[in-house]
Amino acid sequence: MRTGDLGFWWRSVGGPPRPGAPLPGPIEADVAIVGAGYTGLWTAYYLARAMPSLRIVVLEREIAGFGASGRNGGWVSGFFSGPARVYERERGAGDAPYEALQRAMLDTVDEVAAVLSEHQIEADFVKGGHLGVAIGAAQAQHARDEIAAARGHGVGDADLSALSAEQLAPRLRVAGASGATFSPHVARVHPVKLLTGLAEVVRRLGVDIHEGTPVSEIRPHEAITPFGTVRARWIVRATEGYTAGLHGLKRALVPMNSSMIVTEPLPPSVWEEIGWAGNEVVSDSAHVYAYLQRTADGRIAIGGRGVPYRFASRTDGPGETATATIESLRAKLASMFPAAASAPIDHAWSGVLGVPRDWCMSVDADPRTGIAWAGGYVGEGVAAANLAGRTLRDLILGERTHLTALPWVGRAPSRWEPEPLRWPAIHGVYSLYRTADRIERRTGRPSRLGALVDALSGRA
Ligand SMILES: Cc1cc2nc3c(=O)[nH]c(=O)nc-3n(C[C@H](O)[C@H](O)[C@H](O)COP(=O)(O)OP(=O)(O)OC[C@H]3O[C@@H](n4cnc5c(N)ncnc54)[C@H](O)[C@@H]3O)c2cc1C
């Protein structure tokens, strides 16, 4: 089994490339984007399409797709993170701000599909929907609560519905499943094929992506690199889980780890036992949940929270993963799918996602400083980065549109607590969630501890 090396997705396309040419020296541009993940690349894409005359450069410390965009679970999800009340209290966002953002996110899955199709990017994209499987009675209650909360925000039965155990079984056989939620608004993708396809289109549109180019500081209209300063009308920060490495931004977003393992391709006999012909993406409904996809070449990729966070927002390089994390993901796989319990694990890896203090994502662009940014998607940025890219386009071009009126625009999430408080607080939260899951497995009832931790952490 391999671990690290930026993960299986890169290996499956022949391994990560060497970094391309760095910034040749100080330059001037219209827009300089820091970070070549989905956020940076979608922003470059939509800006270059809208105004081909713009000089756009992307400055990337490693290679395009080094971060979470090359390592994620491949869910292109129309749902997003954070409690509705946070978005609802944003001023000037209209009568039903959360509903508007929800609709825009649901539409985003089809927007990603349309761009892939227009540019003939083959990224194993299948819009099979999402099955949120409830394992045991307590998780079944979580699923019912989720549906009830969604109904309060304009999500109807066609968008999110309940499946009984009998309705689930012909599609997917998960041991101990007592039912599931189903939404059609989620697609599976191969993260790196999406990333490299998008990067190629962006280059063809005339955008320069300078790899091996670290930015140490973002100032009004300037990005500082060891090769010289880039001066631009707009500097877009698209650094997500790595943001704390930039001067002055230590407490803006916490880099939360997520880890994955992938099996070898499973034989047809195992697939017959499991089902899963619809290629839905799958999760369970625990507090510390697992997320899964069936890959196009017949493997199961499963991810979840391992070591949640490293002291002082340290990030992890190429994604080496602790043995205990690999073992707990392997155990989860075996408990959900006993038929796959002995499947060899081919690769394990980890990555960092960006988490704001209020667990809600943001897009912002300040015309006075020329500094823009998007992120804080928690674990759901694959689709959200596309919506962010379109929104940043409108903000940067000075256009007021339905996208710029959405309630995630112009938010100012508060900063995280400084260390040494942050590390014990985050580790404490995840350890209490694990305890809540254990209690719920034992009692079959939602634990009050889970709800208490939700409230204390501000996550729900
Ligand atoms: C294991 C894992 C599984 C996940 N699964 C899902 C999923 O299934 N669905 C989903 O929606 N989301 C998922 N996520 C989250 C999702 O991948 C991210 O939200 C999304 O990829 C963020 O994209 P980004 O472009 O904002 O950030 P990144 O992809 O992290 O890109 C940031 C880029 O900025 C570069 N950079 C950072 N600092 C600097 C600097 N100072 N100078 C220059 N360059 C810099 C980095 O090298 C990196 O390439 C997952 C994340 C992880 C880690």
mmCIF file of C-alpha atoms in Angstrom, residues 262-456:
data_model
loop_
_atom_site.group_PDB
_atom_site.id
_atom_site.type_symbol
_atom_site.label_atom_id
_atom_site.label_comp_id
_atom_site.label_asym_id
_atom_site.label_seq_id
_atom_site.Cartn_x
_atom_site.Cartn_y
_atom_site.Cartn_z
ATOM 1 C CA VAL A 262 -8.890 3.323 -1.816
ATOM 2 C CA THR A 263 -9.169 -0.411 -2.460
ATOM 3 C CA GLU A 264 -7.826 -2.331 -5.416
ATOM 4 C CA PRO A 265 -10.540 -2.881 -8.077
ATOM 5 C CA LEU A 266 -13.139 -5.230 -6.577
ATOM 6 C CA PRO A 267 -14.156 -8.438 -8.409
ATOM 7 C CA PRO A 268 -17.665 -8.699 -9.937
ATOM 8 C CA SER A 269 -18.730 -11.160 -7.211
ATOM 9 C CA VAL A 270 -18.167 -8.478 -4.541
ATOM 10 C CA TRP A 271 -20.055 -5.872 -6.557
ATOM 11 C CA GLU A 272 -22.953 -8.307 -6.895
ATOM 12 C CA GLU A 273 -23.199 -8.452 -3.112
ATOM 13 C CA ILE A 274 -22.876 -4.688 -2.654
ATOM 14 C CA GLY A 275 -24.978 -3.435 -5.569
ATOM 15 C CA TRP A 276 -24.172 0.279 -6.135
ATOM 16 C CA ALA A 277 -24.859 0.157 -9.882
ATOM 17 C CA GLY A 278 -26.044 3.786 -9.837
ATOM 18 C CA ASN A 279 -22.660 5.245 -8.876
ATOM 19 C CA GLU A 280 -24.239 7.389 -6.167
ATOM 20 C CA VAL A 281 -21.809 8.924 -3.711
ATOM 21 C CA VAL A 282 -22.418 7.557 -0.243
ATOM 22 C CA SER A 283 -21.970 8.618 3.377
ATOM 23 C CA ASP A 284 -23.142 7.380 6.735
ATOM 24 C CA SER A 285 -24.979 9.681 9.138
ATOM 25 C CA ALA A 286 -22.599 9.647 12.109
ATOM 26 C CA HIS A 287 -21.247 12.808 13.741
ATOM 27 C CA VAL A 288 -17.775 11.831 12.484
ATOM 28 C CA TYR A 289 -19.046 10.604 9.154
ATOM 29 C CA ALA A 290 -17.415 8.665 6.349
ATOM 30 C CA TYR A 291 -17.773 9.643 2.667
ATOM 31 C CA LEU A 292 -17.401 7.187 -0.189
ATOM 32 C CA GLN A 293 -17.391 6.898 -3.940
ATOM 33 C CA ARG A 294 -17.358 3.959 -6.318
ATOM 34 C CA THR A 295 -14.585 4.827 -8.748
ATOM 35 C CA ALA A 296 -14.952 4.474 -12.494
ATOM 36 C CA ASP A 297 -12.527 1.526 -12.402
ATOM 37 C CA GLY A 298 -14.489 -0.379 -9.758
ATOM 38 C CA ARG A 299 -12.794 0.480 -6.459
ATOM 39 C CA ILE A 300 -14.215 1.909 -3.274
ATOM 40 C CA ALA A 301 -12.655 5.155 -2.047
ATOM 41 C CA ILE A 302 -13.609 6.012 1.536
ATOM 42 C CA GLY A 303 -12.637 9.055 3.553
ATOM 43 C CA GLY A 304 -13.158 10.541 6.974
ATOM 44 C CA ARG A 305 -11.616 12.572 9.732
ATOM 45 C CA GLY A 306 -8.355 11.115 11.051
ATOM 46 C CA VAL A 307 -6.036 13.404 13.007
ATOM 47 C CA PRO A 308 -8.315 16.439 12.762
ATOM 48 C CA TYR A 309 -5.813 19.267 13.084
ATOM 49 C CA ARG A 310 -2.099 19.910 13.640
ATOM 50 C CA PHE A 311 -0.785 22.380 16.205
ATOM 51 C CA ALA A 312 -0.412 25.975 14.950
ATOM 52 C CA SER A 313 -2.183 25.193 11.645
ATOM 53 C CA ARG A 314 0.656 23.063 10.294
ATOM 54 C CA THR A 315 -0.090 21.401 6.974
ATOM 55 C CA ASP A 316 1.078 18.018 5.883
ATOM 56 C CA GLY A 317 3.014 18.119 2.604
ATOM 57 C CA PRO A 318 2.208 15.201 0.321
ATOM 58 C CA GLY A 319 -0.391 13.540 2.580
ATOM 59 C CA GLU A 320 1.384 10.881 4.654
ATOM 60 C CA THR A 321 -1.312 9.240 6.763
ATOM 61 C CA ALA A 322 -1.162 7.774 10.276
ATOM 62 C CA THR A 323 -1.547 3.996 10.542
ATOM 63 C CA ALA A 324 -4.354 4.401 13.096
ATOM 64 C CA THR A 325 -6.316 6.527 10.605
ATOM 65 C CA ILE A 326 -5.838 3.971 7.830
ATOM 66 C CA GLU A 327 -6.967 1.187 10.155
ATOM 67 C CA SER A 328 -10.063 3.068 11.271
ATOM 68 C CA LEU A 329 -11.070 3.768 7.641
ATOM 69 C CA ARG A 330 -10.434 0.116 6.770
ATOM 70 C CA ALA A 331 -12.616 -0.956 9.729
ATOM 71 C CA LYS A 332 -15.383 1.408 8.616
ATOM 72 C CA LEU A 333 -15.242 -0.005 5.082
ATOM 73 C CA ALA A 334 -15.397 -3.576 6.418
ATOM 74 C CA SER A 335 -18.296 -2.796 8.741
ATOM 75 C CA MET A 336 -20.331 -1.172 5.970
ATOM 76 C CA PHE A 337 -19.456 -3.703 3.277
ATOM 77 C CA PRO A 338 -18.418 -7.068 4.772
ATOM 78 C CA ALA A 339 -17.996 -8.410 1.216
ATOM 79 C CA ALA A 340 -15.131 -5.934 0.723
ATOM 80 C CA ALA A 341 -13.553 -6.529 4.149
ATOM 81 C CA SER A 342 -10.565 -8.399 2.747
ATOM 82 C CA ALA A 343 -10.046 -6.132 -0.284
ATOM 83 C CA PRO A 344 -6.423 -4.980 -0.464
ATOM 84 C CA ILE A 345 -5.971 -1.252 0.207
ATOM 85 C CA ASP A 346 -4.023 0.305 -2.646
ATOM 86 C CA HIS A 347 -3.309 3.819 -1.385
ATOM 87 C CA ALA A 348 -3.929 6.073 1.633
ATOM 88 C CA TRP A 349 -3.545 9.841 1.722
ATOM 89 C CA SER A 350 -4.636 13.002 3.506
ATOM 90 C CA GLY A 351 -5.199 16.642 2.691
ATOM 91 C CA VAL A 352 -6.324 19.875 4.276
ATOM 92 C CA LEU A 353 -9.541 21.780 3.858
ATOM 93 C CA GLY A 354 -10.224 25.311 5.081
ATOM 94 C CA VAL A 355 -12.556 25.851 8.030
ATOM 95 C CA PRO A 356 -13.703 29.309 9.184
ATOM 96 C CA ARG A 357 -14.673 29.920 12.823
ATOM 97 C CA ASP A 358 -18.404 29.984 11.977
ATOM 98 C CA TRP A 359 -18.196 26.963 9.596
ATOM 99 C CA CYS A 360 -19.726 28.977 6.727
ATOM 100 C CA MET A 361 -18.135 29.682 3.355
ATOM 101 C CA SER A 362 -17.447 33.147 1.917
ATOM 102 C CA VAL A 363 -16.661 35.149 -1.204
ATOM 103 C CA ASP A 364 -15.431 38.705 -1.021
ATOM 104 C CA ALA A 365 -13.818 41.383 -3.188
ATOM 105 C CA ASP A 366 -12.856 44.796 -1.845
ATOM 106 C CA PRO A 367 -12.478 47.405 -4.613
ATOM 107 C CA ARG A 368 -10.480 49.727 -2.301
ATOM 108 C CA THR A 369 -7.648 47.251 -1.703
ATOM 109 C CA GLY A 370 -8.131 45.137 -4.800
ATOM 110 C CA ILE A 371 -8.022 42.048 -2.575
ATOM 111 C CA ALA A 372 -10.543 39.279 -3.219
ATOM 112 C CA TRP A 373 -10.891 35.804 -1.805
ATOM 113 C CA ALA A 374 -13.151 32.791 -1.629
ATOM 114 C CA GLY A 375 -13.162 29.683 0.513
ATOM 115 C CA GLY A 376 -13.874 28.311 3.950
ATOM 116 C CA TYR A 377 -15.894 25.581 2.266
ATOM 117 C CA VAL A 378 -15.225 23.122 5.108
ATOM 118 C CA GLY A 379 -15.496 19.722 3.322
ATOM 119 C CA GLU A 380 -17.679 20.787 0.427
ATOM 120 C CA GLY A 381 -15.694 22.953 -1.941
ATOM 121 C CA VAL A 382 -15.701 20.941 -5.144
ATOM 122 C CA ALA A 383 -18.945 22.476 -6.399
ATOM 123 C CA ALA A 384 -18.771 25.596 -4.210
ATOM 124 C CA ALA A 385 -15.471 26.637 -5.831
ATOM 125 C CA ASN A 386 -17.260 26.804 -9.181
ATOM 126 C CA LEU A 387 -19.967 29.077 -7.761
ATOM 127 C CA ALA A 388 -17.212 31.122 -6.095
ATOM 128 C CA GLY A 389 -15.406 31.496 -9.437
ATOM 129 C CA ARG A 390 -18.519 32.853 -11.151
ATOM 130 C CA THR A 391 -19.253 35.149 -8.226
ATOM 131 C CA LEU A 392 -15.699 36.520 -8.135
ATOM 132 C CA ARG A 393 -15.955 37.181 -11.869
ATOM 133 C CA ASP A 394 -19.026 39.361 -11.334
ATOM 134 C CA LEU A 395 -17.531 41.148 -8.314
ATOM 135 C CA ILE A 396 -14.221 41.851 -10.073
ATOM 136 C CA LEU A 397 -15.957 43.087 -13.222
ATOM 137 C CA GLY A 398 -18.103 45.356 -11.031
ATOM 138 C CA GLU A 399 -21.376 43.748 -12.067
ATOM 139 C CA ARG A 400 -24.270 43.411 -9.642
ATOM 140 C CA THR A 401 -25.936 40.092 -10.411
ATOM 141 C CA HIS A 402 -28.047 37.493 -8.636
ATOM 142 C CA LEU A 403 -24.755 35.825 -7.678
ATOM 143 C CA THR A 404 -23.296 38.906 -5.999
ATOM 144 C CA ALA A 405 -26.500 39.211 -3.904
ATOM 145 C CA LEU A 406 -26.079 35.752 -2.347
ATOM 146 C CA PRO A 407 -25.541 35.786 1.422
ATOM 147 C CA TRP A 408 -22.032 34.291 1.373
ATOM 148 C CA VAL A 409 -20.757 37.442 -0.398
ATOM 149 C CA GLY A 410 -18.988 40.054 1.720
ATOM 150 C CA ARG A 411 -19.141 38.124 4.979
ATOM 151 C CA ALA A 412 -16.487 38.674 7.592
ATOM 152 C CA PRO A 413 -16.188 35.475 9.654
ATOM 153 C CA SER A 414 -14.531 36.031 13.020
ATOM 154 C CA ARG A 415 -11.002 34.773 13.615
ATOM 155 C CA TRP A 416 -10.092 31.512 15.312
ATOM 156 C CA GLU A 417 -8.800 31.459 18.871
ATOM 157 C CA PRO A 418 -5.006 31.733 19.048
ATOM 158 C CA GLU A 419 -2.817 28.779 20.032
ATOM 159 C CA PRO A 420 -2.392 27.132 22.466
ATOM 160 C CA LEU A 421 -6.221 27.249 22.760
ATOM 161 C CA ARG A 422 -7.044 26.193 19.209
ATOM 162 C CA TRP A 423 -5.441 22.747 19.212
ATOM 163 C CA PRO A 424 -7.117 21.388 22.382
ATOM 164 C CA ALA A 425 -10.465 22.955 21.394
ATOM 165 C CA ILE A 426 -10.540 21.305 17.951
ATOM 166 C CA HIS A 427 -9.231 17.969 19.209
ATOM 167 C CA GLY A 428 -11.742 18.141 22.070
ATOM 168 C CA VAL A 429 -14.631 18.720 19.658
ATOM 169 C CA TYR A 430 -13.741 15.676 17.534
ATOM 170 C CA SER A 431 -13.089 13.472 20.526
ATOM 171 C CA LEU A 432 -16.531 14.388 21.931
ATOM 172 C CA TYR A 433 -18.158 13.686 18.566
ATOM 173 C CA ARG A 434 -16.535 10.229 18.571
ATOM 174 C CA THR A 435 -17.863 9.649 22.076
ATOM 175 C CA ALA A 436 -21.330 10.746 20.923
ATOM 176 C CA ASP A 437 -21.146 8.230 18.043
ATOM 177 C CA ARG A 438 -20.168 5.445 20.469
ATOM 178 C CA ILE A 439 -23.038 6.322 22.798
ATOM 179 C CA GLU A 440 -25.469 6.363 19.882
ATOM 180 C CA ARG A 441 -24.313 2.968 18.629
ATOM 181 C CA ARG A 442 -24.834 1.556 22.112
ATOM 182 C CA THR A 443 -28.176 3.153 22.960
ATOM 183 C CA GLY A 444 -29.740 3.492 19.513
ATOM 184 C CA ARG A 445 -30.776 7.054 20.383
ATOM 185 C CA PRO A 446 -29.344 10.440 19.354
ATOM 186 C CA SER A 447 -27.054 11.534 22.182
ATOM 187 C CA ARG A 448 -27.443 14.915 23.830
ATOM 188 C CA LEU A 449 -23.668 15.159 23.757
ATOM 189 C CA GLY A 450 -23.679 15.395 19.940
ATOM 190 C CA ALA A 451 -26.181 18.274 20.026
ATOM 191 C CA LEU A 452 -24.206 19.985 22.787
ATOM 192 C CA VAL A 453 -20.946 19.801 20.818
ATOM 193 C CA ASP A 454 -22.751 21.129 17.726
ATOM 194 C CA ALA A 455 -23.900 24.113 19.769
ATOM 195 C CA LEU A 456 -20.565 24.720 21.519
#
